[in-house]
Short mmCIF file of C-alpha atoms in Angstrom, two decimals:
data_model
loop_
_atom_site.label_atom_id
_atom_site.label_comp_id
_atom_site.label_asym_id
_atom_site.label_seq_id
_atom_site.Cartn_x
_atom_site.Cartn_y
_atom_site.Cartn_z
CA MET A 4 -52.05 24.22 -77.66
CA LEU A 5 -49.22 24.04 -80.15
CA GLY A 6 -47.18 21.51 -78.22
CA GLY A 7 -44.39 18.99 -78.44
CA THR A 8 -42.42 20.21 -75.42
CA THR A 9 -42.25 19.10 -71.80
CA GLU A 10 -43.76 22.42 -70.74
CA GLY A 11 -46.68 21.99 -73.12
CA ARG A 12 -47.42 18.54 -71.71
CA GLU A 13 -47.36 19.94 -68.17
CA VAL A 14 -49.86 22.65 -69.08
CA ALA A 15 -52.15 20.21 -70.87
CA ALA A 16 -52.13 17.81 -67.92
CA GLU A 17 -53.01 20.57 -65.44
CA LEU A 18 -55.82 22.00 -67.55
CA VAL A 19 -57.34 18.58 -68.22
CA VAL A 20 -57.45 17.90 -64.47
CA LEU A 21 -59.29 21.20 -64.06
CA GLY A 22 -61.91 20.08 -66.59
CA ILE A 23 -60.85 22.31 -69.47
CA ARG A 24 -60.85 20.91 -72.99
CA VAL A 25 -57.34 20.99 -74.42
CA VAL A 26 -56.36 20.02 -77.94
CA SER A 27 -52.59 19.65 -78.34
CA SER A 28 -51.23 19.87 -81.88
CA LEU A 29 -47.97 18.04 -82.60
CA ALA A 30 -45.91 18.62 -85.72
CA GLY A 31 -45.47 14.90 -86.39
CA ARG A 32 -41.71 15.07 -86.96
CA VAL A 33 -40.97 12.45 -84.30
CA SER A 34 -42.21 8.93 -84.98
CA LYS A 35 -43.11 8.12 -81.36
CA PRO A 36 -43.69 11.41 -79.53
CA ARG A 37 -44.50 11.65 -75.86
CA MET A 38 -48.25 12.16 -75.86
CA PRO A 39 -49.88 14.86 -73.73
CA GLU A 40 -53.09 14.55 -71.73
CA GLY A 41 -56.32 15.56 -73.45
CA GLU A 42 -57.04 15.51 -77.17
CA VAL A 43 -54.20 15.33 -79.67
CA ARG A 44 -53.90 16.13 -83.36
CA VAL A 45 -50.78 15.45 -85.43
CA GLY A 46 -49.57 17.27 -88.54
CA GLY A 47 -49.52 20.73 -90.03
CA PHE A 48 -52.42 23.10 -90.62
CA GLY A 49 -51.53 24.30 -94.10
CA GLY A 50 -50.24 27.72 -93.14
CA VAL A 51 -51.79 30.70 -91.40
CA ASP A 52 -55.20 30.39 -93.05
CA GLY A 53 -55.42 26.70 -92.20
CA LEU A 54 -54.64 27.34 -88.55
CA ALA A 55 -57.10 30.22 -88.43
CA GLU A 56 -59.84 28.05 -89.92
CA TRP A 57 -59.11 25.29 -87.42
CA LEU A 58 -59.35 27.77 -84.52
CA ARG A 59 -62.73 28.93 -85.82
CA ALA A 60 -64.03 25.41 -86.37
CA GLU A 61 -63.00 24.31 -82.89
CA ARG A 62 -64.34 27.53 -81.32
CA ALA A 63 -61.05 27.98 -79.51
CA VAL A 64 -61.08 30.56 -76.72
CA GLY A 65 -57.28 30.75 -76.48
CA LEU A 66 -54.11 29.65 -78.24
CA ILE A 67 -50.95 28.66 -76.37
CA ASP A 68 -47.80 28.29 -78.45
CA ALA A 69 -45.63 25.88 -76.45
CA THR A 70 -43.50 24.70 -79.34
CA HIS A 71 -39.72 24.23 -79.35
CA PRO A 72 -37.67 27.45 -79.17
CA PHE A 73 -36.42 26.78 -82.72
CA ALA A 74 -39.85 26.08 -84.27
CA GLU A 75 -40.01 29.58 -85.70
CA ARG A 76 -42.32 28.90 -88.65
CA ILE A 77 -45.29 27.60 -86.64
CA SER A 78 -44.79 30.34 -84.04
CA ALA A 79 -45.04 33.00 -86.74
CA SER A 80 -48.19 31.30 -88.08
CA ALA A 81 -49.65 31.28 -84.56
CA VAL A 82 -49.24 35.04 -84.24
CA ALA A 83 -50.90 35.73 -87.58
CA ALA A 84 -53.73 33.21 -87.14
CA ALA A 85 -54.60 34.36 -83.64
CA LYS A 86 -54.75 37.94 -84.85
CA GLN A 87 -56.89 36.95 -87.83
CA VAL A 88 -59.43 35.12 -85.67
CA GLY A 89 -59.24 37.44 -82.68
CA VAL A 90 -58.22 34.68 -80.26
CA PRO A 91 -56.03 35.49 -77.24
CA HIS A 92 -52.53 34.16 -77.81
CA LEU A 93 -49.71 33.26 -75.43
CA ARG A 94 -46.15 32.08 -76.05
CA LEU A 95 -44.73 29.64 -73.47
CA GLU A 96 -40.96 29.45 -73.89
CA ARG A 97 -38.49 28.10 -71.38
CA PRO A 98 -35.43 30.27 -70.66
CA GLY A 99 -32.28 29.63 -72.63
CA TRP A 100 -29.06 28.29 -71.17
CA LYS A 101 -26.45 30.57 -69.66
CA GLU A 102 -22.71 30.13 -69.78
CA GLY A 103 -21.16 29.52 -66.37
CA PRO A 104 -17.71 29.31 -64.79
CA GLY A 105 -15.55 26.74 -66.55
CA ASP A 106 -17.63 26.70 -69.73
CA ILE A 107 -15.91 27.21 -73.09
CA TRP A 108 -18.73 28.33 -75.35
CA ARG A 109 -18.75 29.72 -78.88
CA TRP A 110 -22.04 31.27 -79.93
CA ALA A 111 -23.32 30.75 -83.47
CA ASP A 112 -26.07 32.70 -85.21
CA SER A 113 -27.33 29.66 -87.15
CA VAL A 114 -26.60 25.99 -87.79
CA GLU A 115 -24.63 27.05 -90.87
CA HIS A 116 -22.56 29.41 -88.74
CA ALA A 117 -22.00 26.58 -86.23
CA ALA A 118 -20.58 24.43 -89.04
CA GLN A 119 -18.11 27.17 -89.89
CA ILE A 120 -17.00 27.52 -86.28
CA VAL A 121 -16.68 23.83 -85.48
CA SER A 122 -14.35 23.13 -88.38
CA GLY A 123 -11.48 24.69 -86.41
CA LEU A 124 -12.20 23.33 -82.92
CA GLY A 125 -11.46 19.62 -83.17
CA GLU A 126 -11.50 16.45 -85.22
CA ARG A 127 -14.24 14.54 -83.36
CA VAL A 128 -17.60 16.30 -83.01
CA PHE A 129 -20.64 15.46 -80.88
CA LEU A 130 -23.53 16.91 -82.89
CA THR A 131 -26.83 17.30 -81.02
CA THR A 132 -28.74 19.83 -83.12
CA GLY A 133 -31.36 17.30 -84.28
CA ARG A 134 -32.21 15.81 -87.67
CA GLN A 135 -32.92 19.14 -89.32
CA GLY A 136 -29.94 21.10 -90.54
CA LEU A 137 -27.43 18.27 -90.87
CA ALA A 138 -26.83 19.36 -94.47
CA ALA A 139 -24.90 22.33 -93.07
CA PHE A 140 -22.19 19.92 -91.92
CA ALA A 141 -22.17 17.69 -95.02
CA ASP A 142 -19.12 19.39 -96.53
CA LEU A 143 -16.95 18.86 -93.44
CA THR A 144 -14.91 15.93 -94.68
CA GLU A 145 -11.96 16.24 -92.30
CA GLN A 146 -13.94 15.57 -89.12
CA TRP A 147 -15.75 12.63 -87.56
CA PHE A 148 -19.24 13.16 -86.15
CA LEU A 149 -21.31 11.43 -83.49
CA ILE A 150 -24.85 12.53 -84.40
CA ARG A 151 -27.49 12.03 -81.73
CA CYS A 152 -31.19 12.37 -82.53
CA VAL A 153 -34.51 10.68 -81.79
CA ASP A 154 -35.27 9.37 -85.30
CA MET A 155 -32.96 8.36 -88.14
CA PRO A 156 -31.95 11.42 -90.18
CA ALA A 157 -32.05 11.57 -93.96
CA PRO A 158 -29.08 12.64 -96.08
CA PRO A 159 -27.21 14.78 -96.74
CA MET A 160 -25.06 14.52 -93.64
CA PRO A 161 -21.34 14.46 -92.88
CA PRO A 162 -19.54 11.63 -94.71
CA HIS A 163 -17.71 10.40 -91.60
CA ALA A 164 -20.45 9.96 -89.02
CA VAL A 165 -22.11 7.54 -86.63
CA VAL A 166 -25.79 8.08 -85.77
CA LEU A 167 -26.92 7.42 -82.21
CA LEU A 168 -30.69 7.16 -81.78
CA ASP A 169 -31.55 8.16 -78.24
CA ARG A 170 -33.94 10.36 -76.30
CA GLY A 171 -33.39 12.32 -73.09
CA PRO A 172 -33.33 12.96 -70.25
CA TYR A 173 -29.63 12.20 -69.94
CA THR A 174 -27.30 11.93 -66.94
CA VAL A 175 -23.93 13.58 -66.45
CA ASP A 176 -22.25 10.23 -65.87
CA GLY A 177 -23.78 8.86 -69.05
CA GLU A 178 -22.70 11.88 -71.09
CA LEU A 179 -19.18 11.75 -69.67
CA THR A 180 -18.90 8.07 -70.60
CA LEU A 181 -20.24 8.71 -74.09
CA MET A 182 -17.91 11.62 -74.76
CA ARG A 183 -14.86 9.82 -73.38
CA ARG A 184 -15.58 6.60 -75.26
CA ASN A 185 -15.92 8.51 -78.53
CA ARG A 186 -12.98 10.83 -77.78
CA ILE A 187 -15.11 13.91 -78.42
CA ASP A 188 -13.23 17.17 -79.01
CA VAL A 189 -16.20 19.55 -79.34
CA LEU A 190 -19.93 19.58 -78.67
CA VAL A 191 -22.46 21.32 -80.95
CA THR A 192 -25.96 22.09 -79.67
CA LYS A 193 -28.85 24.48 -79.98
CA ASP A 194 -29.86 26.77 -77.12
CA SER A 195 -32.93 24.66 -76.40
CA GLY A 196 -33.03 25.40 -72.68
CA GLY A 197 -34.66 23.16 -70.11
CA THR A 198 -33.15 20.39 -68.02
CA MET A 199 -33.60 17.26 -70.15
CA THR A 200 -30.36 17.70 -72.07
CA THR A 201 -28.21 19.93 -69.86
CA ALA A 202 -26.06 16.97 -68.79
CA LYS A 203 -24.03 17.23 -72.01
CA LEU A 204 -23.10 20.81 -71.15
CA THR A 205 -21.96 19.75 -67.68
CA ALA A 206 -19.96 16.88 -69.16
CA ALA A 207 -18.27 19.21 -71.65
CA ARG A 208 -17.36 21.55 -68.80
CA HIS A 209 -15.87 18.70 -66.74
CA LEU A 210 -13.82 17.52 -69.72
CA GLY A 211 -12.73 21.02 -70.72
CA ARG A 212 -14.31 20.66 -74.15
CA PRO A 213 -15.57 23.65 -76.17
CA VAL A 214 -19.26 23.91 -76.98
CA VAL A 215 -20.73 25.59 -80.05
CA VAL A 216 -24.18 26.91 -79.10
CA VAL A 217 -26.65 28.01 -81.79
CA ARG A 218 -28.59 31.08 -80.71
CA ARG A 219 -32.37 31.03 -80.79
CA PRO A 220 -34.04 32.67 -83.78
CA PRO A 221 -35.79 36.02 -83.23
CA ARG A 222 -39.40 35.75 -82.09
CA PRO A 223 -42.47 37.91 -82.78
CA ASP A 224 -43.27 40.41 -80.06
CA VAL A 225 -46.07 38.58 -78.23
CA HIS A 226 -47.05 38.03 -74.61
CA THR A 227 -44.58 35.40 -73.38
CA VAL A 228 -44.23 33.43 -70.14
CA THR A 229 -41.48 31.04 -69.12
CA THR A 230 -43.21 28.51 -66.83
CA PRO A 231 -46.16 26.13 -67.19
CA ALA A 232 -47.73 27.58 -64.04
CA GLU A 233 -47.91 31.02 -65.65
CA ALA A 234 -49.48 29.52 -68.79
CA VAL A 235 -52.10 27.69 -66.70
CA ARG A 236 -53.03 30.91 -64.89
CA TRP A 237 -53.33 32.70 -68.23
CA ALA A 238 -55.62 29.99 -69.59
CA LEU A 239 -57.83 29.96 -66.49
CA ALA A 240 -58.30 33.73 -66.79
CA LEU A 241 -60.02 33.14 -70.15
CA PHE A 242 -62.96 31.46 -68.43
CA PRO A 243 -65.51 33.30 -66.27
CA ARG A 244 -65.67 32.04 -62.70
#
């Protein structure tokens, strides 16, 4: 299991209870990740060949890619490695968010595109796209940023910024308080999906604030499910009764 998401942890926990050996691989980008049930390895594989060799060495009977919707590099490696080894491969990806009544959304094709859009939407920005990609906003000198992430980001980043280290899930009341206290004009986020961080979208809607949403990158054409239950059923089908 290429994990790191809530859905991946749910699948691992269910399979472990059923007596199936699960090895969850975490990228290691978060200093204190939430650990899944079963065995865990941390760090990269060294590309497609490294992942393929690991699958052979572990005699894996299936590969579930349950990584973040924006972890496109490891997902591409998973497709190629599974094909190379001949291991069944599944992508577990939660649905993206959908704009609803009262939302003021601007869609961006990339983090760089989001930086271009946000420059004209307000002076105080709530930036929740994570540590990676902050360099895209480093040249925005006329705006103030509240940057929220799990671990301290490295430069470059916007010159006028405050970093808030925090981890979800968040509440609507908490997000409303945070955005009001910091006089936020615009929210920037990735289309991560899920429920852990949707409170910020609800808060922005209540406050009438625009939201810049970065679209998900294109994915390889592989068998994909959207719920942990579907992934568990797929995994169980790999084993004879």
